[in-house]
Every structure is written in C-alpha cells, then in structure tokens.
C-alpha cells in the first residue's frame, strides 16, 4: 500500500472501528458513550485524512485525541472522579468489554467511577495489542465515559460534542471547567459550546455567553489581558468552524513542531504511541524532511 493510500485508510479504519466498538456498548447510558466516542474519533479521522497534508494531518489528528484524553483525566482527578493516571485506550477497552458481560457488576453498583474502574482492572488485568484505529477508538470511549462522569458531578449535561470541541480547541482542563461552569451559571441545562462557537445561537444569547466566558476566564487567568482572552475565544471559534483544520493546527502548532523535530531525528514520537508501522513512519519522516527543505520559513506556513 502506498503512503497516500495508507494515510487515507487510517481515517476509514477509525470510522469503521467506531462501529465495532459501538457494538459492544448497547444499553442505557452506554449508548450515549458510543455516540460521543464516535464523534470524537470521527473528528480525529477527518483531520488525519483531511487537507493538512501527509505530515501535519496525521500528527494533528492523533494529538487531538491524545491531548483531550490527558486533559479530561486531569479534570476528572481534580473533581475526585478518578484517583490515578490511566492509559486511556486500556480504560476504554475495559469499559467496552465490560458491556459484553451481563454477569459482571455495573457502574451503578459502585459509589464512584474510580471504584468501578478498579473492579474492571481486576476483571481484565491484561489488554491486547491494539491497532492505531483501535487505540483512537478506545481512547474516545474512555473520554466520552469521563465526560458523562463529569456531567453528573457538575450537575449539567455535557453534550456528545463537548469533548470533540475540547479536542479541536485544545482546551486545557481548567478551560473546560470554565466552559462548564459558565453555562451552568447562565442557567443552561446543557453545555452548548459547539452551538456557541459555530454561531448557532441567537445573537443576543451568543453575546451573553461570550461576556460570561470572558469574565470567568479572566478569573482563571488574572495574568492575561482582555485582548488575550478575546483572542482565545476567537481561536476556539476558528478551530471549531474551519473545515481545512488550519485553526486546529495553529492551536497545536508548538506540539506539532516538537513532534516533527522528533520525527526528523528518528526519535520516539506520537506515531510510536499509536503503533504506526516503521516503514510508514519512515516515509512520513522523509516527507517532513523534504518539506523543510522546500519551505524556507518551515512550519510557519501552516
């Protein structure tokens, strides 16, 4: 398989993998988890196979899921939902596999998510080797599950697209919490962040949300200027709406630069975390080196 065909197949493999993961998640709240996981994995697949190119596209696509997995774990730890760092793909695998076992205890049998997850680790101490598509999908299952746990803890519904937007916009844990708390403060029963960012709300309501977000972000970041915070909301809006994914790439620019430097030096980087075949990684490395030679200003052209 050629490099371009391989990269295109990543997106389709992730999307088809969503269906297989979804089959394992078939009852009650788990249906919501399957939908949310599909949205997040689908967003990553679209970036990987999209117009950013055969170097930046795969890096950004994988970074979005990798980043939001870490960020939502950090928020979950802060809120007391989970007590330890986890490997998101392993957690997602255990959560999906648990739905196949009617005789196992369910989440509602435990006082908190952490207790339930410790039980699942005993039931499934080992996890299999995973393909790139499986890792993205199981990470997405975990992220969607944590989203639902945070929703219950905060007392406001986080829509299925919440983690998608958090990933695209590279929202830090504290930024995610500001968004959640702002919508709750304004009397919403759902965090409609995608609707806000994509201009789907009435203008007066959009302005009300914007002003509240700016006030609460200023409390979280007293060292930042109002202009910097307005720029942050502008960057989120661009990342959410730009179909070329250039807005997403800009928010991950420092991360991508670091990954490209590791790639060009043949050091361990994000492709290794996702098990990309050595020959495919080498082909992308050569393409990255060629691009750097062709572009005098390097990464600034994103």
C-alpha positions as semicolon CSV with decimal commas, in nm:
position;residue;x (nm);y (nm);z (nm)
1;X;0,000;0,000;0,000
2;X;0,135;0,343;-0,093
3;X;0,180;0,615;0,167
4;X;-0,114;0,827;0,049
5;X;-0,341;0,523;0,038
6;X;-0,225;0,423;0,384
7;X;-0,296;0,765;0,531
8;X;-0,638;0,773;0,371
9;X;-0,710;0,428;0,511
10;X;-0,640;0,547;0,865
11;X;-0,949;0,767;0,858
12;X;-1,173;0,495;0,718
13;X;-1,030;0,238;0,960
14;X;-1,104;0,463;1,256
15;X;-1,459;0,525;1,134
16;X;-1,524;0,154;1,077
17;X;-1,366;0,082;1,415
18;X;-1,624;0,309;1,577
19;X;-1,894;0,067;1,463
20;X;-1,719;-0,236;1,609
21;X;-1,658;-0,059;1,939
22;X;-2,015;0,066;1,937
23;X;-2,149;-0,290;1,907
24;X;-2,001;-0,362;2,248
25;X;-2,183;-0,066;2,400
26;X;-2,551;-0,129;2,376
27;X;-2,755;-0,036;2,681
28;X;-2,863;0,263;2,887
29;X;-2,602;0,532;2,937
30;X;-2,359;0,325;2,730
31;X;-2,546;0,416;2,412
32;X;-2,459;0,778;2,483
33;X;-2,096;0,679;2,537
34;X;-2,088;0,507;2,197
35;X;-2,226;0,814;2,021
36;X;-1,985;1,051;2,195
37;X;-1,690;0,824;2,125
38;X;-1,787;0,811;1,759
39;X;-1,799;1,189;1,732
40;X;-1,452;1,234;1,883
41;X;-1,292;0,953;1,683
42;X;-1,464;1,080;1,369
43;X;-1,317;1,427;1,421
44;X;-0,967;1,278;1,453
45;X;-1,021;1,067;1,141
46;X;-1,133;1,374;0,944
47;X;-0,818;1,564;1,039
48;X;-0,589;1,269;0,962
49;X;-0,735;1,220;0,615
50;X;-0,801;1,590;0,552
51;X;-0,628;1,879;0,376
52;X;-0,345;1,946;0,622
53;X;-0,122;1,703;0,438
54;X;0,051;1,371;0,492
55;X;0,281;1,501;0,767
56;X;0,082;1,753;0,968
57;X;-0,261;1,590;0,925
58;X;-0,181;1,258;1,098
59;X;0,018;1,434;1,372
60;X;-0,261;1,684;1,450
61;X;-0,533;1,418;1,431
62;X;-0,359;1,196;1,683
63;X;-0,261;1,491;1,903
64;X;-0,625;1,598;1,943
65;X;-0,731;1,267;2,095
66;X;-0,407;1,231;2,292
67;X;-0,441;1,582;2,435
68;X;-0,808;1,563;2,533
69;X;-0,751;1,221;2,693
70;X;-0,490;1,372;2,924
71;X;-0,686;1,691;2,984
72;X;-1,010;1,519;3,078
73;X;-0,822;1,280;3,305
74;X;-0,669;1,579;3,483
75;X;-1,013;1,737;3,524
76;X;-1,154;1,406;3,646
77;X;-0,877;1,380;3,906
78;X;-0,940;1,735;4,021
79;X;-1,310;1,656;4,066
80;X;-1,234;1,330;4,251
81;X;-1,381;1,109;3,977
82;X;-1,063;0,909;3,924
83;X;-0,760;0,889;4,151
84;X;-0,483;0,780;3,917
85;X;-0,343;0,843;3,574
86;X;-0,471;0,582;3,333
87;X;-0,386;0,470;2,982
88;X;-0,699;0,593;2,805
89;X;-0,701;0,317;2,543
90;X;-0,675;0,050;2,814
91;X;-0,953;0,212;3,014
92;X;-1,169;0,240;2,705
93;X;-1,110;-0,124;2,617
94;X;-1,211;-0,239;2,965
95;X;-1,521;-0,019;2,963
96;X;-1,631;-0,151;2,625
97;X;-1,555;-0,513;2,710
98;X;-1,749;-0,487;3,037
99;X;-2,068;-0,431;2,837
100;X;-2,034;-0,781;2,691
101;X;-2,055;-0,944;3,034
102;X;-2,406;-0,942;3,180
103;X;-2,281;-1,125;3,489
104;X;-2,034;-0,851;3,582
105;X;-2,116;-0,568;3,815
106;X;-2,224;-0,242;3,652
107;X;-2,124;0,120;3,711
108;X;-2,437;0,179;3,920
109;X;-2,325;-0,091;4,163
110;X;-2,037;0,129;4,279
111;X;-2,034;0,456;4,475
112;X;-1,797;0,622;4,229
113;X;-1,626;0,570;3,896
114;X;-1,284;0,503;4,046
115;X;-1,416;0,206;4,244
116;X;-1,580;0,071;3,931
117;X;-1,262;0,107;3,729
118;X;-1,054;-0,069;3,994
119;X;-1,304;-0,356;3,968
120;X;-1,267;-0,365;3,589
121;X;-0,888;-0,379;3,621
122;X;-0,924;-0,690;3,834
123;X;-1,168;-0,843;3,586
124;X;-0,946;-0,757;3,290
125;X;-0,589;-0,724;3,417
126;X;-0,443;-0,755;3,068
127;X;-0,537;-0,582;2,744
128;X;-0,448;-0,692;2,390
129;X;-0,219;-0,520;2,143
130;X;-0,415;-0,259;1,950
131;X;-0,400;-0,113;1,603
132;X;-0,386;0,263;1,554
133;X;-0,759;0,272;1,479
134;X;-0,843;0,064;1,787
135;X;-0,634;0,291;2,011
136;X;-0,809;0,605;1,885
137;X;-1,149;0,443;1,927
138;X;-1,090;0,307;2,275
139;X;-0,938;0,637;2,386
140;X;-1,255;0,802;2,259
141;X;-1,472;0,557;2,457
142;X;-1,279;0,649;2,772
143;X;-1,301;1,024;2,706
144;X;-1,676;1,001;2,642
145;X;-1,724;0,800;2,961
146;X;-1,531;1,056;3,163
147;X;-1,739;1,331;3,004
148;X;-2,052;1,165;3,138
149;X;-1,900;1,126;3,484
150;X;-1,805;1,495;3,487
151;X;-2,156;1,581;3,372
152;X;-2,304;1,401;3,672
153;X;-2,053;1,557;3,909
154;X;-2,119;1,908;3,780
155;X;-2,495;1,870;3,754
156;X;-2,520;1,982;3,392
157;X;-2,539;1,778;3,072
158;X;-2,226;1,780;2,859
159;X;-2,341;1,719;2,503
160;X;-2,182;1,449;2,288
161;X;-1,986;1,717;2,104
162;X;-1,831;1,868;2,418
163;X;-1,517;1,655;2,409
164;X;-1,492;1,697;2,032
165;X;-1,478;2,074;2,077
166;X;-1,240;2,045;2,372
167;X;-1,008;1,842;2,149
168;X;-1,031;2,066;1,844
169;X;-0,986;2,383;2,053
170;X;-0,710;2,234;2,270
171;X;-0,898;2,331;2,587
172;X;-0,688;2,284;2,897
173;X;-0,860;2,116;3,196
174;X;-0,924;2,446;3,369
175;X;-1,064;2,593;3,047
176;X;-1,304;2,302;3,013
177;X;-1,420;2,363;3,368
178;X;-1,469;2,735;3,299
179;X;-1,686;2,650;2,999
180;X;-1,894;2,402;3,201
181;X;-1,938;2,637;3,497
182;X;-2,025;2,932;3,273
183;X;-2,313;2,754;3,101
184;X;-2,442;2,630;3,437
185;X;-2,413;2,981;3,583
186;X;-2,618;3,117;3,293
187;X;-2,900;2,873;3,367
188;X;-2,838;2,620;3,090
189;X;-2,910;2,254;3,149
190;X;-2,671;2,160;2,866
191;X;-2,325;2,287;2,776
192;X;-2,390;2,413;2,423
193;X;-2,031;2,503;2,342
194;X;-2,043;2,384;1,979
195;X;-2,360;2,583;1,918
196;X;-2,192;2,891;2,063
197;X;-1,866;2,854;1,874
198;X;-2,037;2,786;1,542
199;X;-2,285;3,074;1,568
200;X;-2,596;2,860;1,601
201;X;-2,744;3,062;1,888
202;X;-2,936;3,391;1,871
203;X;-2,702;3,690;1,863
204;X;-2,808;3,830;2,200
205;X;-2,760;3,491;2,365
206;X;-2,422;3,443;2,198
207;X;-2,310;3,782;2,332
208;X;-2,430;3,689;2,682
209;X;-2,228;3,367;2,674
210;X;-1,923;3,546;2,535
211;X;-1,921;3,808;2,807
212;X;-1,967;3,547;3,081
213;X;-1,686;3,334;2,939
214;X;-1,455;3,635;2,928
215;X;-1,535;3,724;3,290
216;X;-1,478;3,369;3,412
217;X;-1,165;3,317;3,203
218;X;-1,026;3,641;3,350
219;X;-1,081;3,499;3,700
220;X;-0,899;3,182;3,598
221;X;-0,616;3,372;3,425
222;X;-0,572;3,705;3,606
223;X;-0,233;3,750;3,439
224;X;-0,385;3,758;3,089
225;X;-0,511;4,076;2,924
226;X;-0,871;4,109;2,799
227;X;-0,733;4,112;2,445
228;X;-0,557;3,780;2,500
229;X;-0,878;3,625;2,627
230;X;-1,079;3,758;2,336
231;X;-0,813;3,612;2,107
232;X;-0,853;3,277;2,282
233;X;-1,227;3,271;2,211
234;X;-1,158;3,375;1,852
235;X;-0,909;3,090;1,814
236;X;-1,164;2,843;1,954
237;X;-1,426;2,965;1,711
238;X;-1,186;2,929;1,417
239;X;-1,079;2,580;1,525
240;X;-1,443;2,477;1,552
241;X;-1,554;2,614;1,216
242;X;-1,259;2,595;0,974
243;X;-1,312;2,290;0,753
244;X;-0,948;2,295;0,645
245;X;-0,849;2,234;1,011
246;X;-0,591;2,513;0,986
247;X;-0,737;2,666;1,303
248;X;-0,684;2,340;1,489
249;X;-0,328;2,313;1,355
250;X;-0,245;2,663;1,481
251;X;-0,358;2,577;1,834
252;X;-0,140;2,264;1,826
253;X;0,147;2,438;1,646
254;X;0,402;2,405;1,927
255;X;0,308;2,040;1,981
256;X;0,332;1,963;1,609
257;X;0,670;2,136;1,582
258;X;0,801;1,926;1,870
259;X;0,667;1,607;1,710
260;X;0,810;1,695;1,368
261;X;1,152;1,758;1,518
262;X;1,140;1,419;1,689
263;X;1,020;1,261;1,366
264;X;1,305;1,411;1,162
265;X;1,560;1,299;1,424
266;X;1,409;0,949;1,417
267;X;1,324;0,977;1,787
268;X;1,022;0,825;1,960
269;X;0,714;1,040;1,899
270;X;0,337;1,020;1,874
271;X;0,331;0,774;1,584
272;X;0,514;0,527;1,808
273;X;0,247;0,563;2,076
274;X;-0,012;0,460;1,818
275;X;0,185;0,173;1,667
276;X;0,240;0,306;1,316
277;X;0,447;0,064;1,109
278;X;0,818;0,162;1,091
279;X;0,821;0,182;0,712
280;X;0,517;0,413;0,710
281;X;0,671;0,632;0,978
282;X;0,995;0,648;0,779
283;X;0,806;0,753;0,466
284;X;0,641;1,036;0,660
285;X;0,981;1,131;0,809
286;X;1,131;1,164;0,464
287;X;0,836;1,375;0,351
288;X;0,878;1,602;0,654
289;X;1,248;1,650;0,578
290;X;1,166;1,728;0,216
291;X;0,905;1,985;0,319
292;X;1,152;2,159;0,549
293;X;1,399;2,190;0,265
294;X;1,132;2,332;0,034
295;X;0,989;2,580;0,283
296;X;1,243;2,832;0,399
297;X;1,013;2,953;0,676
298;X;0,928;2,596;0,779
299;X;0,628;2,536;0,999
300;X;0,506;2,897;0,985
301;X;0,322;2,816;0,662
302;X;0,051;2,615;0,838
